[in-house]
Coordinates of C-alpha atoms in Angstrom, one line a residue:
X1 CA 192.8 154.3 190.3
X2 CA 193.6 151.7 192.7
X3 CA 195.4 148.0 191.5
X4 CA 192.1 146.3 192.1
X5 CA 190.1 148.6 190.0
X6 CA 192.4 148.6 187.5
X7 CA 192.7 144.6 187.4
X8 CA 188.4 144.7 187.3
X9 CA 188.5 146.9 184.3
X10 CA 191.4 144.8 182.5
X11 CA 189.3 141.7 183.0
X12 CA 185.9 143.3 181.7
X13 CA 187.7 144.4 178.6
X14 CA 189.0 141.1 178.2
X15 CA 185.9 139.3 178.4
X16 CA 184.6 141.0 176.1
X17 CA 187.1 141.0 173.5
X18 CA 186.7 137.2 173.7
X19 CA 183.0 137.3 173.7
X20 CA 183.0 139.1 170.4
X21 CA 185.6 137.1 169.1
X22 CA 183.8 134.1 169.7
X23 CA 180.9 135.1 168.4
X24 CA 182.9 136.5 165.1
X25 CA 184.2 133.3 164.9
X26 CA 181.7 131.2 165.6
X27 CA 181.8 127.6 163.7
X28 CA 178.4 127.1 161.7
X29 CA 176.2 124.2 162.5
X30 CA 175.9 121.8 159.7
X31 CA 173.0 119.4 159.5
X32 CA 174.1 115.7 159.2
X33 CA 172.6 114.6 155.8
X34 CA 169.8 112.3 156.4
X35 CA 168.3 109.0 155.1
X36 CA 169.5 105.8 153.8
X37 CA 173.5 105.5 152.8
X38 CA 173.6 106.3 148.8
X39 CA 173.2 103.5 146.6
X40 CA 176.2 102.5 144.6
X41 CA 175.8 102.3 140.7
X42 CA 179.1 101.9 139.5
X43 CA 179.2 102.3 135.9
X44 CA 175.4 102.0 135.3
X45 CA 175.5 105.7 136.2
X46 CA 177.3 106.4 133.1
X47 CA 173.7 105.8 131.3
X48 CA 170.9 107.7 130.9
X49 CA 168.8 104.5 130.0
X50 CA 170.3 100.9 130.6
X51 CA 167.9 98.1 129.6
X52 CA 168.5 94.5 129.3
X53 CA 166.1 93.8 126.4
X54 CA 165.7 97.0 124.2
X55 CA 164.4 100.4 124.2
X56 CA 161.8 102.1 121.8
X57 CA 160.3 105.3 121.0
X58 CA 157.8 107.2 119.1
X59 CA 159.4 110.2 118.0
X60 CA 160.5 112.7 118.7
X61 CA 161.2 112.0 121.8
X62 CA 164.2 114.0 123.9
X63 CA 167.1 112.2 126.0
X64 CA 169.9 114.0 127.1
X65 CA 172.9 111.2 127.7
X66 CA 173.8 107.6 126.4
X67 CA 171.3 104.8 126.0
X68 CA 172.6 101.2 126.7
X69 CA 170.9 98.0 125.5
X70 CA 172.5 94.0 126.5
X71 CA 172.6 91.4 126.2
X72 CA 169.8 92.4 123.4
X73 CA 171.8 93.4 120.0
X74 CA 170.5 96.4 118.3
X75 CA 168.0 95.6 116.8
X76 CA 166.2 96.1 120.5
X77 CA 166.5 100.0 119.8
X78 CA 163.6 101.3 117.5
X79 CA 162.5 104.3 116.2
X80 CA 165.3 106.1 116.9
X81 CA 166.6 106.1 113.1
X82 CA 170.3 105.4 114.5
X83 CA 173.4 106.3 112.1
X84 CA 176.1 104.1 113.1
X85 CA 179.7 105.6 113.5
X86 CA 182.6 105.2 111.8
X87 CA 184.3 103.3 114.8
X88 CA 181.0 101.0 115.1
X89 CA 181.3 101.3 119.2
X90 CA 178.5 103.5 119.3
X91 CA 175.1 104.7 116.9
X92 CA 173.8 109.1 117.3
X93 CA 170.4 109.7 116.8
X94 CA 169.1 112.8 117.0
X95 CA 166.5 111.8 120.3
X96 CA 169.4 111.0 122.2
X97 CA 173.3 111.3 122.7
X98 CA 175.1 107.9 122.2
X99 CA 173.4 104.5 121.8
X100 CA 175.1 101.3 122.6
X101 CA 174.2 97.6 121.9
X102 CA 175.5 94.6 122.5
X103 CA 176.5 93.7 119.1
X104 CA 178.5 96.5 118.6
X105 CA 182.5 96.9 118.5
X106 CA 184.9 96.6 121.5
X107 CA 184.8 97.4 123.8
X108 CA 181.0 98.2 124.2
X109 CA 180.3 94.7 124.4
X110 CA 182.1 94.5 127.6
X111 CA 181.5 97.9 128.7
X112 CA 177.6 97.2 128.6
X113 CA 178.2 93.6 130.5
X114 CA 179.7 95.7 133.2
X115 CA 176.6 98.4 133.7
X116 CA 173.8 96.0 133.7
X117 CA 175.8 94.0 136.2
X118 CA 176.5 97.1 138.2
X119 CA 172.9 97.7 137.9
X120 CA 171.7 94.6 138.8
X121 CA 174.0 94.4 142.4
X122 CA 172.5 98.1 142.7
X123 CA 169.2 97.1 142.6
X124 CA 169.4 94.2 145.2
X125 CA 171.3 96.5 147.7
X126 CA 168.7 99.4 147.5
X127 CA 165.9 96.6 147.8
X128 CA 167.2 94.7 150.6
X129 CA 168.0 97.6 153.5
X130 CA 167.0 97.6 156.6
X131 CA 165.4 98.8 158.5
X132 CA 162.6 100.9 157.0
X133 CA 161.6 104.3 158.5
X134 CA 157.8 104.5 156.6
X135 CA 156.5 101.5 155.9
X136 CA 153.2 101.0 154.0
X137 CA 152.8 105.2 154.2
X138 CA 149.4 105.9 153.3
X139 CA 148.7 102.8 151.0
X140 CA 151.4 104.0 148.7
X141 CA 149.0 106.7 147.7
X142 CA 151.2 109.4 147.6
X143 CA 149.8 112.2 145.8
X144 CA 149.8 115.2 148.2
X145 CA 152.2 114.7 150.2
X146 CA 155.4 116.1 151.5
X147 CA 158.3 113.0 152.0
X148 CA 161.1 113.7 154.0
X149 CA 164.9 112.1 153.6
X150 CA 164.5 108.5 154.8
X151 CA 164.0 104.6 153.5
X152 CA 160.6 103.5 152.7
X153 CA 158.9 100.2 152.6
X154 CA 155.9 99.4 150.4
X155 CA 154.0 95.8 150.2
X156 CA 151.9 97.2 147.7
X157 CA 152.9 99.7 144.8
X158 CA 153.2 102.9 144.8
X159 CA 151.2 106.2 143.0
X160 CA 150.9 109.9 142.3
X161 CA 147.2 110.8 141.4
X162 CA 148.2 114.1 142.7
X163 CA 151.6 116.3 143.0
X164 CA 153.9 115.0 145.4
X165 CA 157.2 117.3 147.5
X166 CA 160.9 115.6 148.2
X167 CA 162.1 118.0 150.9
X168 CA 165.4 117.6 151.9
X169 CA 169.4 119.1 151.4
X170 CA 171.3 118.0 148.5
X171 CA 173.1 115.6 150.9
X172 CA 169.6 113.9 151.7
X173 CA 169.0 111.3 150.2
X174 CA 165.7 108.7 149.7
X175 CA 165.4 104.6 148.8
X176 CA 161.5 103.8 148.1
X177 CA 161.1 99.8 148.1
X178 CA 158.1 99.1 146.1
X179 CA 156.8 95.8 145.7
X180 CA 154.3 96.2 143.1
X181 CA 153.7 98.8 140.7
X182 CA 154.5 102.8 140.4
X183 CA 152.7 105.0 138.5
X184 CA 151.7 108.7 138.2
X185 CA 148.8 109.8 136.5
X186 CA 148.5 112.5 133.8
X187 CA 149.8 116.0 134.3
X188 CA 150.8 115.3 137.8
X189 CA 154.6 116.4 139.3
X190 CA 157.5 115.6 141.3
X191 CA 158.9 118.4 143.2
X192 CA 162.0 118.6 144.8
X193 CA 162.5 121.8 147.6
X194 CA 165.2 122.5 150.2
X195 CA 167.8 121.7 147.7
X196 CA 166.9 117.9 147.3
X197 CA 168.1 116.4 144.3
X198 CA 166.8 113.9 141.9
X199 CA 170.4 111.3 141.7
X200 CA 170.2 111.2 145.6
X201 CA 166.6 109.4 144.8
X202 CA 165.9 106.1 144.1
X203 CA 163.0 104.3 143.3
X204 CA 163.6 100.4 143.3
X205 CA 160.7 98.4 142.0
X206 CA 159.5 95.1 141.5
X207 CA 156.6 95.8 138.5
X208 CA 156.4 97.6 135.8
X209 CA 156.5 101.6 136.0
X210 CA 153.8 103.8 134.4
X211 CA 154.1 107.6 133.7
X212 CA 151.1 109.2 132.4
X213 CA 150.9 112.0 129.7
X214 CA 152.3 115.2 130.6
X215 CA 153.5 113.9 133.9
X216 CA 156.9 114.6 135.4
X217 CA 158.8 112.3 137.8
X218 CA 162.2 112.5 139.3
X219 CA 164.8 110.5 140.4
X220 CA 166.8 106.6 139.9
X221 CA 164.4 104.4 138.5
X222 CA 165.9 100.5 139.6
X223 CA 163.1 98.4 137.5
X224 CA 162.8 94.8 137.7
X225 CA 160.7 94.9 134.7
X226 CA 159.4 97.5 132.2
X227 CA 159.2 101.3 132.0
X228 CA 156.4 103.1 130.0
X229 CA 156.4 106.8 129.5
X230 CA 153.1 108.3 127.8
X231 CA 153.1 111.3 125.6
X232 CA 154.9 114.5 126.7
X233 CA 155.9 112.7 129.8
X234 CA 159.1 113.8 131.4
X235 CA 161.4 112.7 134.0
X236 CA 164.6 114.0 135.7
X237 CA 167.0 111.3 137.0
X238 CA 167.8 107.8 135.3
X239 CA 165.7 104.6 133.9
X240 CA 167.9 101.1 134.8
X241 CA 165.8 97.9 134.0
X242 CA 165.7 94.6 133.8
X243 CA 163.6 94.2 130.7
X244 CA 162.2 97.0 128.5
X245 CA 161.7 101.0 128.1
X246 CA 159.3 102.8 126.0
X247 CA 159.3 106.3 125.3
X248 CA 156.5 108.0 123.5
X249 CA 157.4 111.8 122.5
X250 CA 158.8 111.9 126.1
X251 CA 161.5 113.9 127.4

């Protein structure tokens, strides 16, 4: 075999031990997550349910994590037959985990200051971004439809009179500005695919919230006033208002 054979052969075999290598190692392409940058809670994400003037329910209804009530005392947390502990920071019920009030011992007074402030700072961030990527989408009418990752506007408010997807990665995340109402009507669902999850979702909203019987929703609820959930309604995520919450038997 002459030199220049034997240099062609030498080079072949090198490129293709590279090419394999290459392709053995080759560096996996990882989507950038998309939609709006997450919205900060700060300790209001330590709560299940944070309201500023009480929260009721007609039992038995289910919540897994703390309720917080403030500046309201107590006294704005009814039906849930609360046994006060020993140490008087904290009530147990057995529809929830911990309950806090206002009134109770330090430091939950100034514990409960800090979340609804926290909340109330998270709720004018998420409701003033800029700029939108849906605005008005289908009249807020948003039963049947698939929503991608993104920041939507809403002049109007928003509802499910059918089941609704939230595709996206667990990195993707969702703001929905509503200006007026949300609601979703009776046995309807929420449905998250692709990996999307519910705390990367958050629903800001100026009026009151609505969620019919049997209906399930999902995601950060940022109410400027109430939040009603029906009978055997059920929701995945976290209920932070400025006023009230009812539950009735939800979950």
């Amino acid at each position: 075999m002459s030199t220049a054979t034997l240099g062609f052969v030498l080079l072949t075999l090198v490129a293709t031990a590279t090419a394999g290598r290459s392709l053995s190692n080759a560096i996996p392409i990882v989507q950038a997550p998309r939609g709006p940058a997450p919205v900060l809670l700060g300790t209001a994400e330590d709560w299940t349910i944070l309201a500023k003037a009480g929260v009721s329910t007609v039992p038995p209804s289910v919540v897994t994590g703390d309720i917080g009530v403030s500046p309201v005392a107590q006294g704005g947390l009814t039906g849930f037959s609360l046994t006060l502990d020993e140490s008087r920071e904290f009530a147990t019920s057995t529809q929830a985990g911990a309950l806090y009030a206002a009134d109770f011992a330090v430091p939950t007074p100034s514990k409960l200051t800090t979340a609804i402030s926290n909340m109330q700072t998270a709720t004018v961030d998420a409701a003033g971004r800029t700029p939108p990527d849906f605005v008005n989408l289908h009249i807020g009418n948003l039963g049947n439809q698939t929503l991608a990752p993104g920041l939507y506007k809403f002049s109007t408010g928003v509802g499910f009179n059918a089941d609704a997807v939230l595709d996206g990665t667990a990195e993707d995340t969702w703001i929905f500005q509503v200006a007026g109402q949300l609601s979703i009507d009776q046995g309807v669902r929420i449905h998250l695919t692709g990996g999307a999850l519910a705390k990367n979702i958050v629903w800001v909203v100026a009026s009151t919230c609505t969620f019919a019987a049997d209906s399930h929703f999902k995601g950060i609820i940022l109410g400027s006033t109430t939040a009603t959930f029906r009978a055997e309604s059920s929701m995945e995520g976290r209920v932070l208002v400025q006023t009230a919450v009812t539950l009735d038997q939800a979950t």
